[in-house]
Short mmCIF file of C-alpha atoms in Angstrom, two decimals:
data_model
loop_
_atom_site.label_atom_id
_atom_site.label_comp_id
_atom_site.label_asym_id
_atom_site.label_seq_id
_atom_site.Cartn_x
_atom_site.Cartn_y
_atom_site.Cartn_z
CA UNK A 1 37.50 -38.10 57.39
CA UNK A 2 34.78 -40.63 57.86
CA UNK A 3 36.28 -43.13 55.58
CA UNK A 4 34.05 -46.22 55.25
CA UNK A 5 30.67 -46.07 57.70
CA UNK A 6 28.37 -48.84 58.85
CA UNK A 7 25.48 -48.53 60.26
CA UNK A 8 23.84 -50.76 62.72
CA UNK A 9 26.99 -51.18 64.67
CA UNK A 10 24.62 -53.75 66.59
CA UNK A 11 21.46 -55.96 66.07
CA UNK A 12 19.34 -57.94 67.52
CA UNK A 13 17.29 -60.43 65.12
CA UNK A 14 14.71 -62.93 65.54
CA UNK A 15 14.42 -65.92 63.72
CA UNK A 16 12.83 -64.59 60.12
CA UNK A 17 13.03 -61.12 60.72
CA UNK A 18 14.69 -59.40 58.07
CA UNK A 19 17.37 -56.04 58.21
CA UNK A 20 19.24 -54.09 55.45
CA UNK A 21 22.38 -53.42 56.66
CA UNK A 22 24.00 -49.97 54.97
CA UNK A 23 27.43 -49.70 54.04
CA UNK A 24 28.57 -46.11 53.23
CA UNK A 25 31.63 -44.69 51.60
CA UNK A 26 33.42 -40.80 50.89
CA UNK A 27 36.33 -42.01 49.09
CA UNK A 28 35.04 -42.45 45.45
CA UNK A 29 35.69 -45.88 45.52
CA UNK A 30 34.38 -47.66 42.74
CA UNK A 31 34.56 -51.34 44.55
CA UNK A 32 32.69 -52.00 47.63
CA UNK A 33 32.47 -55.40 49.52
CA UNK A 34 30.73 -57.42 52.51
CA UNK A 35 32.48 -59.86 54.34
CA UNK A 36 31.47 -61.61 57.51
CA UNK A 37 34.02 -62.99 60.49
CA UNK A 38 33.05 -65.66 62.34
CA UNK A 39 35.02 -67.04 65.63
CA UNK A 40 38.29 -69.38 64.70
CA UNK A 41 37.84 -68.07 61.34
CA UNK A 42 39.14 -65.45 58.69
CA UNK A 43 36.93 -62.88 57.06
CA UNK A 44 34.79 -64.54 53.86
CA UNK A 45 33.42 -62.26 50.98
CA UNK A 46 29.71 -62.63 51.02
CA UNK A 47 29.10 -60.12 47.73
CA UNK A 48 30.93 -57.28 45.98
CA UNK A 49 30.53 -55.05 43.57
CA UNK A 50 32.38 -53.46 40.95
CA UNK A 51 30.67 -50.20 40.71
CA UNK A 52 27.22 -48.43 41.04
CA UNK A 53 24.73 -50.69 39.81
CA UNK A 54 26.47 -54.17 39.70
CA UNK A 55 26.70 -56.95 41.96
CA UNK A 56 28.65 -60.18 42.38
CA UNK A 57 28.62 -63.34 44.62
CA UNK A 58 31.24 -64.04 46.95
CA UNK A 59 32.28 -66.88 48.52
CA UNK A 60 29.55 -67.20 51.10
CA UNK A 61 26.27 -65.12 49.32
CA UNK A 62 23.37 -67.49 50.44
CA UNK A 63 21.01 -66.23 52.49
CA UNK A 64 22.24 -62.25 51.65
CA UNK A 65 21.11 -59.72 48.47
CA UNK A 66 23.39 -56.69 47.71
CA UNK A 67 21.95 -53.40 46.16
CA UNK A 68 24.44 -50.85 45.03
CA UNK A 69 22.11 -48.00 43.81
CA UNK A 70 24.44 -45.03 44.30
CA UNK A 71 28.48 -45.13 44.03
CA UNK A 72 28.99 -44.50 48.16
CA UNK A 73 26.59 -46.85 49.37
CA UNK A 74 26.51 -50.78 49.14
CA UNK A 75 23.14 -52.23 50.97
CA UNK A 76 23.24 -55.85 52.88
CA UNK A 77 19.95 -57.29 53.16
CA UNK A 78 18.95 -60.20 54.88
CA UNK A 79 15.36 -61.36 53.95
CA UNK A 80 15.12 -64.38 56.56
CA UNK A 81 17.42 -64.28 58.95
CA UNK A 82 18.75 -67.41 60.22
CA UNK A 83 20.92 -68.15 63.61
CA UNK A 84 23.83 -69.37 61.53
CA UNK A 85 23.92 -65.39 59.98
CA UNK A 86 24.67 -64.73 63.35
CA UNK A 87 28.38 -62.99 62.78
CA UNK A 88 30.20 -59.87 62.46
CA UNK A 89 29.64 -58.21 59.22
CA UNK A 90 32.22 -56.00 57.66
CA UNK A 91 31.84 -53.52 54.92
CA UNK A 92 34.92 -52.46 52.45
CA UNK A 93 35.94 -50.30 49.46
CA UNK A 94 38.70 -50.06 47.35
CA UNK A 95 39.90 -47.26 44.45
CA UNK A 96 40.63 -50.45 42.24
CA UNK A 97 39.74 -54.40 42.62
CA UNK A 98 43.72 -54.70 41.98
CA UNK A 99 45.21 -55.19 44.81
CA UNK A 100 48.95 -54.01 43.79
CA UNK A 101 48.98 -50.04 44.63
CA UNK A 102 45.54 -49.93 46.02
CA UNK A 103 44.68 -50.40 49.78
CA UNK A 104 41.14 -51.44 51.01
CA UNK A 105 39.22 -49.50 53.73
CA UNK A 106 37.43 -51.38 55.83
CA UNK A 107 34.20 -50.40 58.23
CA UNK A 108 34.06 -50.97 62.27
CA UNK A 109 31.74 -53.75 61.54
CA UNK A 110 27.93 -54.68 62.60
CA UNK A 111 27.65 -57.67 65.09
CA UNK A 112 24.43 -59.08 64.41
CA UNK A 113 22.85 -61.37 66.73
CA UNK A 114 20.21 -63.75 65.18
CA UNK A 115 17.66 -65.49 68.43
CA UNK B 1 41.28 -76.55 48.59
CA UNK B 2 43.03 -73.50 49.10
CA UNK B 3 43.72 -71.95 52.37
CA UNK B 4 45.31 -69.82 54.84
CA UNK B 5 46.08 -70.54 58.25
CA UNK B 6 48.24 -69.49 61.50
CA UNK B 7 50.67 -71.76 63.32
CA UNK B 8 49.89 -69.86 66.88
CA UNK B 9 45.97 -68.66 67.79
CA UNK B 10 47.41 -66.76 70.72
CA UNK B 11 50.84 -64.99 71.15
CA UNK B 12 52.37 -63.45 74.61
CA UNK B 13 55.48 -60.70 74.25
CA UNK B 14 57.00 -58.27 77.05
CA UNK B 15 57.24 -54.82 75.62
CA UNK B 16 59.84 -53.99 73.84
CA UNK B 17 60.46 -57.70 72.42
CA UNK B 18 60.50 -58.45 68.75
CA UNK B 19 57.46 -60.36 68.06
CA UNK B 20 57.12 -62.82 65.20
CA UNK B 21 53.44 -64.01 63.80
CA UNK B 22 53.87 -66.91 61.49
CA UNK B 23 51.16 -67.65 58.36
CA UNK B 24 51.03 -70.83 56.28
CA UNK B 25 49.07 -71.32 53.15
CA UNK B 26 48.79 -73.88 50.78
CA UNK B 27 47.65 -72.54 46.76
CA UNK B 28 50.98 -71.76 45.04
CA UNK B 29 49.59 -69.66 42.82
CA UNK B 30 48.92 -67.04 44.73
CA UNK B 31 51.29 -64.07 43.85
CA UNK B 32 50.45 -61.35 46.43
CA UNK B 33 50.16 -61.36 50.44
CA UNK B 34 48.97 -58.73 53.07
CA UNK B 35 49.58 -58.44 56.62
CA UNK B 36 46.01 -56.90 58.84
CA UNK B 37 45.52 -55.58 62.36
CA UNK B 38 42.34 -55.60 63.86
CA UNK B 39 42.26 -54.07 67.13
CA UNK B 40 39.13 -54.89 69.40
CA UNK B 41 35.74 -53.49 68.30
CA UNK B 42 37.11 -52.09 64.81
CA UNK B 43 37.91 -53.51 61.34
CA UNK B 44 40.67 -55.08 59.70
CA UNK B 45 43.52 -52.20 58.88
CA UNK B 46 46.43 -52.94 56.46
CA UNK B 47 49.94 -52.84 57.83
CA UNK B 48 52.40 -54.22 55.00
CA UNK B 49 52.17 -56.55 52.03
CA UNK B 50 54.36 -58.36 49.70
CA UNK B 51 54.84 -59.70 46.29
CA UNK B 52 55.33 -63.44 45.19
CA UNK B 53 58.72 -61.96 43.37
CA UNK B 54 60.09 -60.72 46.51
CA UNK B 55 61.27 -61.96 49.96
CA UNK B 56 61.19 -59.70 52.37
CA UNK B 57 59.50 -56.10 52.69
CA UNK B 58 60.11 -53.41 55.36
CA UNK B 59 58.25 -50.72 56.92
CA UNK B 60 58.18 -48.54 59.97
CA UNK B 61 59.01 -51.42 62.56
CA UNK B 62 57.41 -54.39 60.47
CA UNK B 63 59.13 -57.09 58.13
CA UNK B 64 57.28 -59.43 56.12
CA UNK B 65 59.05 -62.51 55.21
CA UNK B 66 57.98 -64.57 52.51
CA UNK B 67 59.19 -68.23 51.41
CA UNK B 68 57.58 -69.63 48.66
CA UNK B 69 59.66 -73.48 48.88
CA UNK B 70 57.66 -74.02 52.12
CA UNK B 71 55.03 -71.35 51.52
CA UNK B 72 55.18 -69.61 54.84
CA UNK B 73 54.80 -65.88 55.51
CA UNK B 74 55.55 -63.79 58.93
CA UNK B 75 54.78 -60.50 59.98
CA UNK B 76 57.93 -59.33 62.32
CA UNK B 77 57.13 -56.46 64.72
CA UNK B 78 59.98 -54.79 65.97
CA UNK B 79 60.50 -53.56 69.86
CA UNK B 80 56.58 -54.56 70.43
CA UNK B 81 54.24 -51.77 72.12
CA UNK B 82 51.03 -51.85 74.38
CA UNK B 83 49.66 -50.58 71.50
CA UNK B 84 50.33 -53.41 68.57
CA UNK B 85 47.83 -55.81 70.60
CA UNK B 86 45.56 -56.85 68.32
CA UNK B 87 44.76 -59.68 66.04
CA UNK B 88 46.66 -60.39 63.04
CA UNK B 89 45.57 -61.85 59.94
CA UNK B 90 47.62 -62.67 57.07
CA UNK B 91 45.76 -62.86 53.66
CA UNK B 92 46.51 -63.92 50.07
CA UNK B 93 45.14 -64.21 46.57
CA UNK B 94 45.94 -64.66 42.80
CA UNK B 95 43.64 -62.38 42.11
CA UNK B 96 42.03 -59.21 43.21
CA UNK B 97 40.25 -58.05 45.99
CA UNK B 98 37.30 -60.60 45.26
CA UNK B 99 39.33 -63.34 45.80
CA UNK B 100 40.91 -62.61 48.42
CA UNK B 101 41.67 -65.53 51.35
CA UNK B 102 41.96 -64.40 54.84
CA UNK B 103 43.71 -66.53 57.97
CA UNK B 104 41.70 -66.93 61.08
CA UNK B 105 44.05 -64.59 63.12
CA UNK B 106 46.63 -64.49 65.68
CA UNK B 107 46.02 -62.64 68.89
CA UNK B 108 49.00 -60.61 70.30
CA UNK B 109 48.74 -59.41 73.81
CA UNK B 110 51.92 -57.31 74.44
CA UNK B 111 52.11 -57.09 78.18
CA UNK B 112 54.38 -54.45 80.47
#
């Protein structure tokens, strides 16, 4: 059962460069999300979406576009990447955006390293 | 604004002690809390969670406690293991998954 998959698992970026990071789900969950953890500080929600073709800001979206194009997959890109993006980036998905009854899966997480 | 936060950043238990991770947040209105382990190098899994209508949960070896007149929440871990080291992170909203407000964490090392 592969669950929720993210791939990089690591990255490297300069200053500008830009990466899509790809966020990939088997569950038929209709909600997908991208948070980012940052040292001394709990997960924030970066965007979301509520099902293939829609997109939503988070708390923290600047700097970050979503794309959800097909139900399983939920792309991060970053278009010019800055060193405070540096972070580790985790992907999610849930059955429902309820959270009563419905338990969110959660990727191994990308650490992304912006020079 | 609203929040989340742990009391201890760091906590130290001999196997087979009961260990006790303590939360504090501050928005009132949130009605529904979650307990997460994250062990090194993977994400955030769900242990046990809890309703604002209730106060106290159990599962296999975990007890949530939740007191809304001081709003303070704790994940208890019964006759800790190597393997429950991890980070903790307590969580709460008044909404769904979208609004969801994690802690920073609590590391537990659980040493022999």
């Amino acid at each position: 059962n592969a669950g929720v998959t993210q791939t990089p698992k690591f990255r490297v970026l300069k200053t500008g460069q830009s990466m899509t990071l790809l966020c990939a789900q088997d569950m038929n969950h209709e909600y997908m999300y991208w948070y980012r953890q940052d040292p001394g500080m709990g997960l924030r929600l970066i965007h979301y979406s509520v099902g293939e073709g829609t997109t939503a800001k988070g708390e923290v979206p600047d700097g970050y576009n979503v794309s959800r194009l097909k139900k399983q997959n939920f792309l991060l890109g970053l278009e010019s990447a800055a060193p405070s993006q540096t972070s580790v980036y985790f992907c999610a998905s849930s059955y429902s955006i309820q959270l009563v009854n419905t338990e969110a899966f959660f990727g191994q997480g990308t650490r992304l390293t912006v020079v | 604004g609203e929040s989340v936060g742990l009391h201890l950043p760091t906590l130290s238990v001999q196997e087979g002690d009961n260990s006790i991770i303590n939360c504090a947040y501050s928005n009132s209105a949130s009605d529904y809390f979650i307990w997460y382990k994250q062990e090194s190098g993977k994400g955030p899994q769900f242990i046990i969670d809890i309703r604002s209508n209730m106060d106290k949960r159990q599962g296999q070896r975990v007890t949530v406690l939740l007191n809304k007149t001081v709003k303070h929440l704790s994940l208890q871990i019964a006759a800790t293991q190597p393997g429950d080291s991890a980070v903790y992170f307590c969580a709460e909203t008044s909404g769904g998954y979208n609004k969801l407000i994690f802690g920073a964490g609590t590391r537990l090392a659980v040493h022999p």
